[in-house]
Tab-separated table of C-alpha atoms and ligand atoms in Angstrom:
chain	number	residue	atom	x	y	z
A	1	MET	CA	-4.080	-11.707	19.990
A	2	ILE	CA	-6.377	-10.443	17.072
A	3	TYR	CA	-4.445	-8.744	14.387
A	4	LEU	CA	-6.244	-5.955	12.702
A	5	ASP	CA	-3.256	-4.275	11.129
A	6	SER	CA	-2.890	-5.813	7.692
A	7	ASN	CA	-2.023	-2.472	5.981
A	8	ALA	CA	1.063	-2.379	8.134
A	9	THR	CA	1.984	-5.770	7.141
A	10	THR	CA	0.421	-9.284	6.765
A	11	GLN	CA	1.577	-12.660	8.047
A	12	VAL	CA	3.305	-15.005	5.613
A	13	HIS	CA	0.736	-17.328	4.054
A	14	PRO	CA	1.708	-21.114	5.047
A	15	GLU	CA	1.656	-22.078	1.327
A	16	VAL	CA	4.086	-18.948	0.678
A	17	LEU	CA	6.437	-20.179	3.305
A	18	GLU	CA	6.093	-23.897	1.990
A	19	ALA	CA	7.048	-22.555	-1.398
A	20	MET	CA	10.012	-20.564	-0.087
A	21	LEU	CA	11.621	-23.226	2.266
A	22	PRO	CA	13.340	-25.324	-0.512
A	23	PHE	CA	15.070	-22.165	-1.682
A	24	LEU	CA	16.589	-21.823	1.712
A	25	THR	CA	17.666	-25.270	2.218
A	26	ASP	CA	18.253	-27.496	-1.090
A	27	HIS	CA	18.166	-25.016	-3.751
A	28	TRP	CA	20.663	-22.313	-2.391
A	29	HIS	CA	22.681	-21.704	-5.625
A	30	ASN	CA	23.390	-18.568	-7.327
A	31	PRO	CA	20.623	-18.347	-10.202
A	32	SER	CA	23.189	-16.884	-12.332
A	33	SER	CA	25.696	-19.996	-12.341
A	34	GLY	CA	26.188	-22.093	-15.105
A	35	TYR	CA	25.477	-25.732	-13.525
A	36	ARG	CA	22.357	-27.800	-13.489
A	37	ALA	CA	21.652	-26.965	-9.712
A	38	ALA	CA	21.427	-23.259	-10.533
A	39	LYS	CA	19.076	-23.849	-13.264
A	40	VAL	CA	16.264	-24.969	-10.831
A	41	VAL	CA	16.723	-21.596	-9.180
A	42	LYS	CA	16.828	-19.584	-12.308
A	43	ASN	CA	13.545	-21.379	-13.471
A	44	ALA	CA	11.855	-20.610	-10.076
A	45	LEU	CA	12.603	-16.878	-10.464
A	46	ALA	CA	11.102	-17.116	-13.973
A	47	THR	CA	7.948	-18.523	-12.518
A	48	ALA	CA	7.611	-15.798	-9.762
A	49	HIS	CA	7.963	-13.049	-12.605
A	50	GLU	CA	4.989	-15.078	-14.345
A	51	GLN	CA	3.034	-15.064	-11.067
A	52	VAL	CA	3.506	-11.480	-10.364
A	53	ALA	CA	2.738	-10.580	-13.887
A	54	ALA	CA	-0.405	-12.416	-13.928
A	55	LEU	CA	-1.853	-10.835	-10.778
A	56	ILE	CA	-1.592	-7.389	-12.557
A	57	ASN	CA	-2.155	-8.466	-16.205
A	58	ALA	CA	1.340	-7.673	-17.309
A	59	LYS	CA	4.018	-9.594	-19.155
A	60	PRO	CA	6.662	-11.511	-17.027
A	61	GLU	CA	9.460	-9.407	-18.801
A	62	GLU	CA	7.820	-6.178	-17.617
A	63	ILE	CA	8.189	-7.185	-14.044
A	64	VAL	CA	11.612	-6.186	-12.064
A	65	MET	CA	12.122	-7.498	-8.611
A	66	THR	CA	13.193	-5.253	-6.004
A	67	GLY	CA	14.271	-5.146	-2.271
A	68	CYS	CA	10.770	-3.547	-0.992
A	69	GLY	CA	8.080	-1.161	-1.939
A	70	THR	CA	10.040	1.814	-1.034
A	71	GLU	CA	12.952	0.901	-3.396
A	72	SER	CA	10.330	0.521	-6.229
A	73	ASN	CA	8.985	3.918	-5.653
A	74	ASN	CA	12.275	5.578	-5.226
A	75	ALA	CA	13.724	3.931	-8.166
A	76	VAL	CA	11.224	5.063	-10.519
A	77	LEU	CA	11.231	8.661	-9.143
A	78	ALA	CA	15.165	8.522	-9.285
A	79	PHE	CA	15.019	7.664	-13.005
A	80	MET	CA	12.397	10.135	-13.893
A	81	ALA	CA	14.443	12.659	-11.924
A	82	SER	CA	17.489	11.877	-14.140
A	83	GLN	CA	15.496	12.588	-17.267
A	84	ALA	CA	14.546	16.033	-16.348
A	85	ASN	CA	15.381	18.731	-18.870
A	86	ASP	CA	13.019	21.670	-19.617
A	87	LYS	CA	10.323	19.170	-18.435
A	88	ARG	CA	11.121	18.972	-14.672
A	89	ARG	CA	7.709	18.989	-12.917
A	90	ILE	CA	6.425	15.846	-10.971
A	91	VAL	CA	2.735	15.868	-10.204
A	92	THR	CA	1.736	13.741	-7.305
A	93	SER	CA	-0.972	13.754	-4.439
A	94	ALA	CA	-1.033	15.105	-0.854
A	95	ILE	CA	-1.918	11.654	0.297
A	96	GLU	CA	0.988	9.796	-0.913
A	97	HIS	CA	3.155	7.455	1.259
A	98	SER	CA	6.486	8.983	2.492
A	99	ALA	CA	8.287	6.693	0.057
A	100	ILE	CA	7.086	8.972	-2.603
A	101	LEU	CA	6.582	12.397	-0.754
A	102	ARG	CA	9.911	12.319	1.081
A	103	TYR	CA	11.729	11.219	-2.162
A	104	CYS	CA	10.051	13.834	-4.171
A	105	GLU	CA	11.337	16.512	-1.432
A	106	SER	CA	14.674	15.119	-1.723
A	107	ILE	CA	14.955	15.328	-5.696
A	108	SER	CA	13.131	18.645	-5.385
A	109	GLU	CA	16.190	19.888	-3.550
A	110	LYS	CA	19.083	18.068	-5.273
A	111	ASN	CA	17.630	17.954	-8.990
A	112	ASP	CA	15.702	21.116	-9.012
A	113	ILE	CA	12.578	19.322	-9.712
A	114	ILE	CA	9.263	21.013	-9.350
A	115	VAL	CA	6.618	18.953	-7.228
A	116	ASP	CA	2.983	19.594	-7.467
A	117	LYS	CA	0.906	17.783	-4.853
A	118	VAL	CA	-2.720	17.757	-6.012
A	119	GLY	CA	-5.362	17.744	-3.236
A	120	VAL	CA	-8.215	15.314	-2.336
A	121	ASP	CA	-11.930	15.726	-1.622
A	122	ALA	CA	-13.549	14.919	1.610
A	123	GLY	CA	-13.858	11.339	0.693
A	124	GLY	CA	-10.121	11.009	0.024
A	125	ARG	CA	-10.261	10.917	-3.701
A	126	LEU	CA	-7.737	12.770	-5.785
A	127	CYS	CA	-9.245	15.868	-7.149
A	128	LEU	CA	-9.142	15.197	-11.084
A	129	ASP	CA	-9.620	18.931	-12.071
A	130	GLN	CA	-6.579	19.985	-10.278
A	131	PHE	CA	-4.769	16.974	-11.587
A	132	LYS	CA	-5.628	17.827	-14.987
A	133	GLU	CA	-4.470	21.413	-14.569
A	134	ALA	CA	-1.160	20.362	-13.307
A	135	VAL	CA	-0.451	17.642	-15.900
A	136	GLN	CA	-1.493	20.087	-18.704
A	137	GLN	CA	1.610	22.336	-17.749
A	138	GLU	CA	4.079	22.225	-20.585
A	139	ASP	CA	7.037	21.318	-18.179
A	140	CYS	CA	5.362	18.395	-16.691
A	141	LEU	CA	7.364	15.246	-16.972
A	142	MET	CA	5.599	12.619	-14.792
A	143	ALA	CA	2.610	12.048	-12.419
A	144	SER	CA	2.820	9.501	-9.581
A	145	ILE	CA	-0.644	8.678	-8.001
A	146	MET	CA	-1.134	6.128	-5.460
A	147	TRP	CA	-3.669	3.388	-6.203
A	148	ALA	CA	-5.218	2.831	-3.034
A	149	ASN	CA	-4.219	4.975	0.246
A	150	ASN	CA	-2.589	3.186	3.245
A	151	GLU	CA	-4.632	4.933	5.828
A	152	THR	CA	-8.054	5.020	4.474
A	153	GLY	CA	-8.024	2.437	1.755
A	154	VAL	CA	-9.672	4.856	-0.601
A	155	ILE	CA	-9.035	3.690	-4.176
A	156	GLN	CA	-7.952	6.650	-6.312
A	157	PRO	CA	-9.190	7.335	-9.942
A	158	VAL	CA	-5.873	6.003	-11.361
A	159	HIS	CA	-7.555	5.217	-14.798
A	160	GLU	CA	-8.811	8.648	-15.335
A	161	ALA	CA	-5.581	10.135	-14.126
A	162	ALA	CA	-3.595	7.793	-16.277
A	163	ALA	CA	-5.768	8.845	-19.295
A	164	LEU	CA	-5.072	12.346	-18.549
A	165	ALA	CA	-1.413	11.892	-18.155
A	166	ARG	CA	-1.322	10.169	-21.567
A	167	ASP	CA	-3.211	12.913	-23.221
A	168	HIS	CA	-0.685	15.188	-22.295
A	169	GLY	CA	2.313	13.080	-22.959
A	170	VAL	CA	3.249	12.748	-19.188
A	171	ILE	CA	4.732	9.414	-17.880
A	172	MET	CA	2.442	7.890	-15.414
A	173	HIS	CA	3.460	5.789	-12.178
A	174	SER	CA	1.290	4.450	-9.507
A	175	ASP	CA	2.262	3.342	-6.024
A	176	ALA	CA	-0.122	0.199	-5.993
A	177	ILE	CA	1.491	-1.161	-2.910
A	178	GLN	CA	-1.953	-1.152	-0.768
A	179	ALA	CA	-3.820	-2.212	-3.912
A	180	VAL	CA	-1.855	-5.350	-5.329
A	181	GLY	CA	-3.501	-8.447	-4.130
A	182	LYS	CA	-6.226	-6.587	-2.516
A	183	THR	CA	-8.252	-5.087	-5.470
A	184	PRO	CA	-8.129	-5.919	-9.102
A	185	VAL	CA	-4.987	-4.184	-10.728
A	186	ASP	CA	-4.959	-4.242	-14.398
A	187	VAL	CA	-2.092	-2.352	-15.873
A	188	ARG	CA	-3.218	-3.060	-19.566
A	189	GLU	CA	-6.477	-1.585	-18.910
A	190	VAL	CA	-5.230	1.403	-17.204
A	191	GLY	CA	-2.432	2.037	-19.586
A	192	ILE	CA	0.321	2.954	-16.875
A	193	ASP	CA	3.990	3.214	-17.370
A	194	PHE	CA	5.271	2.240	-14.027
A	195	LEU	CA	3.717	0.719	-11.004
A	196	SER	CA	5.004	-0.374	-7.547
A	197	ILE	CA	4.322	-3.534	-5.590
A	198	SER	CA	5.283	-4.775	-2.073
A	199	GLY	CA	5.136	-8.264	-0.959
A	200	HIS	CA	4.476	-8.089	2.677
A	201	LYS	CA	1.293	-6.306	2.126
A	202	PHE	CA	-0.161	-9.523	0.742
A	203	HIS	CA	1.169	-12.377	2.591
A	204	ALA	CA	4.643	-12.649	1.117
A	205	PRO	CA	7.670	-11.938	3.317
A	206	LYS	CA	9.077	-8.490	3.991
A	207	GLY	CA	11.948	-7.145	1.960
A	208	VAL	CA	10.676	-8.076	-1.467
A	209	GLY	CA	8.827	-5.976	-4.101
A	210	ALA	CA	8.484	-5.337	-7.787
A	211	ILE	CA	8.128	-2.612	-10.330
A	212	TYR	CA	6.226	-3.037	-13.446
A	213	VAL	CA	7.987	-1.218	-16.263
A	214	ARG	CA	5.738	-1.021	-19.316
A	215	GLU	CA	7.193	-2.808	-22.463
A	216	GLY	CA	9.017	-0.230	-24.563
A	217	MET	CA	9.261	2.252	-21.612
A	218	ARG	CA	12.663	3.543	-21.256
A	219	TYR	CA	14.026	2.847	-17.569
A	220	GLU	CA	17.602	2.931	-15.966
A	221	PRO	CA	18.006	1.233	-12.668
A	222	LEU	CA	19.151	2.533	-9.383
A	223	LEU	CA	21.367	-0.356	-8.757
A	224	ILE	CA	23.984	-1.146	-11.219
A	225	GLY	CA	26.391	-4.037	-11.097
A	226	GLY	CA	25.965	-7.772	-12.162
A	227	GLY	CA	23.068	-7.229	-14.480
A	228	GLN	CA	20.457	-9.303	-12.746
A	229	GLU	CA	16.713	-8.973	-13.530
A	230	GLY	CA	17.629	-8.258	-17.218
A	231	GLY	CA	20.016	-5.242	-16.275
A	232	ARG	CA	17.196	-3.354	-14.349
A	233	ARG	CA	18.027	-4.247	-10.916
A	234	SER	CA	21.407	-5.665	-10.038
A	235	GLY	CA	22.437	-7.769	-6.964
A	236	THR	CA	22.223	-11.477	-6.613
A	237	GLU	CA	18.507	-12.168	-6.303
A	238	ASN	CA	16.518	-12.676	-2.831
A	239	VAL	CA	15.586	-16.091	-4.338
A	240	ALA	CA	13.296	-17.506	-1.525
A	241	SER	CA	11.467	-14.116	-0.957
A	242	ILE	CA	11.052	-13.636	-4.686
A	243	VAL	CA	9.570	-17.140	-4.871
A	244	GLY	CA	7.372	-16.326	-1.857
A	245	LEU	CA	6.129	-12.998	-3.786
A	246	GLY	CA	5.206	-15.211	-6.858
A	247	LYS	CA	3.321	-17.779	-4.842
A	248	ALA	CA	1.485	-14.936	-2.947
A	249	ALA	CA	0.440	-13.443	-6.169
A	250	GLU	CA	-0.802	-16.670	-7.339
A	251	ILE	CA	-2.937	-17.273	-4.199
A	252	MET	CA	-4.250	-13.607	-4.128
A	253	LYS	CA	-5.131	-13.739	-7.939
A	254	LYS	CA	-7.182	-16.888	-7.240
A	255	ARG	CA	-9.027	-15.383	-4.491
A	256	LEU	CA	-9.532	-11.985	-6.379
A	257	ASP	CA	-10.824	-13.937	-9.313
A	258	ALA	CA	-13.213	-16.127	-7.287
A	259	ASP	CA	-14.950	-13.335	-5.318
A	260	GLY	CA	-12.941	-10.103	-5.269
A	261	HIS	CA	-12.222	-10.552	-1.422
A	262	ALA	CA	-15.944	-10.482	-0.623
A	263	GLY	CA	-15.475	-12.371	2.644
A	264	VAL	CA	-12.952	-9.811	3.815
A	265	ALA	CA	-15.360	-6.869	2.702
A	266	GLU	CA	-18.089	-8.481	4.485
A	267	LEU	CA	-16.223	-8.679	7.841
A	268	ARG	CA	-15.066	-5.024	7.510
A	269	ASP	CA	-18.662	-3.820	6.866
A	270	HIS	CA	-19.952	-6.043	9.903
A	271	PHE	CA	-17.364	-4.443	12.054
A	272	GLU	CA	-18.412	-0.938	10.862
A	273	LYS	CA	-22.073	-1.697	11.203
A	274	ARG	CA	-21.539	-2.868	14.794
A	275	VAL	CA	-19.486	0.153	16.064
A	276	THR	CA	-21.631	2.776	14.238
A	277	SER	CA	-24.841	1.258	15.720
A	278	GLU	CA	-23.621	0.408	19.171
A	279	LEU	CA	-21.493	3.399	19.947
A	280	GLU	CA	-22.244	7.041	19.565
A	281	GLY	CA	-19.913	9.696	18.191
A	282	VAL	CA	-18.434	7.363	15.633
A	283	ARG	CA	-17.573	8.393	12.003
A	284	ILE	CA	-16.151	6.263	9.096
A	285	ASN	CA	-13.674	8.187	6.950
A	286	GLY	CA	-13.238	7.808	3.380
A	287	ALA	CA	-15.569	7.258	0.354
A	288	PRO	CA	-17.228	4.136	1.292
A	289	GLU	CA	-17.884	3.039	-2.300
A	290	TYR	CA	-14.252	3.284	-3.342
A	291	ARG	CA	-12.324	1.437	-0.611
A	292	THR	CA	-10.196	-1.712	-0.813
A	293	ALA	CA	-12.130	-4.535	0.908
A	294	ASN	CA	-10.038	-4.806	4.038
A	295	THR	CA	-9.715	-1.270	5.291
A	296	CYS	CA	-11.740	0.827	7.868
A	297	HIS	CA	-10.773	4.218	8.994
A	298	VAL	CA	-12.721	5.391	12.078
A	299	SER	CA	-13.006	8.179	14.310
A	300	PHE	CA	-14.206	8.032	17.840
A	301	ASP	CA	-15.302	11.356	19.371
A	302	GLY	CA	-13.857	12.234	22.648
A	303	CYS	CA	-10.934	9.615	22.447
A	304	GLU	CA	-7.277	10.029	21.617
A	305	ALA	CA	-6.006	7.180	19.374
A	306	ALA	CA	-2.818	6.805	21.444
A	307	GLY	CA	-5.044	5.931	24.426
A	308	LEU	CA	-7.204	3.684	22.595
A	309	LEU	CA	-4.342	1.785	21.014
A	310	ILE	CA	-2.884	1.100	24.500
A	311	LEU	CA	-6.221	-0.141	25.703
A	312	LEU	CA	-6.947	-2.264	22.668
A	313	ASP	CA	-3.382	-3.892	22.882
A	314	GLU	CA	-4.216	-4.841	26.449
A	315	TYR	CA	-7.576	-6.107	25.393
A	316	GLY	CA	-5.888	-8.456	22.718
A	317	VAL	CA	-6.564	-6.337	19.533
A	318	GLN	CA	-3.639	-4.941	17.573
A	319	CYS	CA	-4.572	-1.999	15.110
A	320	SER	CA	-3.209	1.287	14.276
A	321	ALA	CA	-3.600	4.970	14.567
A	322	GLY	CA	-3.507	6.575	11.227
A	323	SER	CA	-0.956	4.634	9.207
A	324	ALA	CA	1.879	2.456	11.084
A	325	CYS	CA	4.467	4.946	10.134
A	326	MET	CA	2.805	7.634	12.144
A	327	THR	CA	2.276	5.588	15.356
A	328	GLY	CA	3.997	7.619	18.326
A	329	LYS	CA	3.555	10.695	16.764
A	330	GLN	CA	0.845	13.211	18.047
A	331	GLN	CA	0.067	15.102	14.899
A	332	PRO	CA	-2.844	14.308	12.601
A	333	SER	CA	-1.621	12.626	9.627
A	334	HIS	CA	-1.202	14.348	6.225
A	335	VAL	CA	-3.791	12.277	4.740
A	336	GLN	CA	-6.468	13.148	7.220
A	337	THR	CA	-5.494	16.778	6.984
A	338	ALA	CA	-5.694	16.765	3.265
A	339	MET	CA	-9.249	15.210	3.586
A	340	GLY	CA	-10.237	18.233	5.739
A	341	ILE	CA	-10.597	16.030	8.938
A	342	SER	CA	-10.324	18.328	11.913
A	343	ALA	CA	-7.233	17.881	13.945
A	344	LEU	CA	-9.249	16.736	16.942
A	345	SER	CA	-11.033	14.009	14.838
A	346	ALA	CA	-7.952	13.130	13.184
A	347	LYS	CA	-6.099	12.276	16.593
A	348	SER	CA	-9.282	10.120	17.489
A	349	SER	CA	-9.053	7.712	14.439
A	350	LEU	CA	-7.952	4.380	14.286
A	351	ARG	CA	-7.217	2.410	11.022
A	352	ILE	CA	-8.465	-1.281	11.407
A	353	SER	CA	-7.331	-3.307	8.415
A	354	PHE	CA	-8.527	-6.984	8.133
A	355	SER	CA	-6.927	-9.783	5.962
A	356	ILE	CA	-7.878	-13.138	4.275
A	357	PHE	CA	-6.968	-14.859	7.821
A	358	SER	CA	-9.464	-12.466	9.772
A	359	THR	CA	-12.577	-14.225	11.148
A	360	ARG	CA	-16.139	-13.242	12.096
A	361	ASP	CA	-15.443	-14.215	15.824
A	362	GLU	CA	-12.174	-11.906	15.731
A	363	CYS	CA	-14.467	-9.255	14.469
A	364	ASP	CA	-16.874	-9.641	17.080
A	365	VAL	CA	-14.236	-9.687	19.954
A	366	ALA	CA	-12.780	-6.513	18.328
A	367	VAL	CA	-16.032	-4.732	18.295
A	368	GLU	CA	-16.287	-5.459	22.242
A	369	ALA	CA	-12.808	-4.433	22.683
A	370	VAL	CA	-13.340	-1.138	21.000
A	371	LYS	CA	-16.666	-0.429	22.846
A	372	LYS	CA	-14.803	-1.103	26.107
A	373	ALA	CA	-11.730	1.095	25.418
A	374	VAL	CA	-14.013	3.836	24.051
A	375	GLY	CA	-16.272	3.773	27.017
A	376	LYS	CA	-13.356	4.035	29.368
A	377	LEU	CA	-11.587	6.739	27.478
A	378	ARG	CA	-14.601	8.770	27.338
A	379	SER	CA	-15.383	8.322	31.027
A	380	VAL	CA	-11.904	9.640	32.095
A	381	GLN	CA	-11.785	12.412	29.403
A	382	GLY	CA	-15.318	13.701	30.132
A	383	GLY	CA	-16.363	13.818	26.428
A	384	PRO	CA	-15.312	15.051	23.157
A	385	GLY	CA	-12.211	17.324	23.162
A	386	VAL	CA	-12.074	17.583	26.970
A	387	GLY	CA	-9.000	17.391	29.046
A	388	PRO	CA	-5.826	15.401	28.603
A	389	VAL	CA	-5.859	11.589	27.733
A	390	GLN	CA	-5.252	9.534	30.730
A	391	VAL	CA	-4.969	5.890	30.422
A	392	TYR	CA	-5.915	3.623	33.235
A	393	THR	CA	-4.894	0.093	32.507
A	394	GLY	CA	-5.229	-3.150	34.559
A	395	ASN	CA	-8.863	-3.212	35.315
B	1	PLP	C1	1.182	3.059	-0.026
B	1	PLP	C2	2.632	2.597	0.542
B	1	PLP	N1	3.702	2.757	-0.288
B	1	PLP	C3	5.006	2.302	-0.012
B	1	PLP	C4	5.105	1.581	1.148
B	1	PLP	C5	6.420	0.982	1.627
B	1	PLP	O1	6.576	-0.247	1.225
B	1	PLP	P1	7.616	-1.237	1.822
B	1	PLP	O2	7.376	-1.340	3.317
B	1	PLP	O3	7.609	-2.385	1.067
B	1	PLP	O4	8.836	-0.455	1.754
B	1	PLP	C6	3.974	1.293	2.183
B	1	PLP	C7	4.256	0.558	3.201
B	1	PLP	O5	3.535	0.893	4.339
B	1	PLP	C8	2.678	1.799	1.513
B	1	PLP	O6	1.504	1.578	2.315
């Protein structure tokens, strides 16, 4: 199988697994224990904090390990909601992941928080004018803008948004789960207060994440108990996974420093060049100059994505329609709707996301599979927007 769904998750890097294994075998002790064996474990956790911090130009003490990206997002929003007084407005964008949008809905109901969802332009980038208006409001408490979108890969103007937030005394968070490890993220340069990370998007295992909490920034945790992570996230640490997250951060930092994932971008561009030149009725979505290196969001006129996915799976290619969370649902995603992509076009789009393990050969095989699947669907559907999708498999 050819795996082109790396925005959904990535395979664990072999060096990451190698780094983790001793912490599932020999070094299984509780890092908080007092004996020497536990010290080894504690030291490994400290190294992981250093490695994750280095990837985003933070200090190790500014990194709080969590159980996943969703927890990181929820924990920051929960803390901010707990701080609401006469300031009770949270500004976010219309294209955030459900780990932000649904949590905002929940605190809006439970904590009487006002949520402003700022729109994006046709290229999928945050409308900064609207954002500025929103953070200027006197009751604005916090802004949360994702660094890169999970469906389109479009990198958001987080620098500009953070500066606007700062100018108006508004706390700034970014869900950088689709950006960290894929594109340079420098928390110092941007001047951000909180940032969310998830390991499984960059070759660490699933079920581990982190929050960057700027030094000096007040923060109260979601989980309260034994005081691990400097009291900012209680619960005995998932040591092996945290070690894996650290190792993955180290690997990705080296690659980003070396060439900014130029090899991955080259593959993505090759894929796009071939599908747009060898097939008609193909559109690449999202501002091309602002995307993470690995992501292609593409619409094929006259084909429903659900049918394409089934055929591509049969031809040995795994990818996604919209985002993984949307698979199986027949509505256009909120991201595509916010970008003004028509419902028909939205339903005919795929997300192809490469990784450092993708190869040129795989890319070429995937192009042929896409051509075959699109040809087949168009022949049974009779052209753009005509008739129901019927998927004939087996030949
Ligand atoms: C932008 C974004 N935020 C949050 C999440 C949730 O992360 P996790 O799966 O680690 O909970 C994802 C995962 O798809 C994501 O893409």
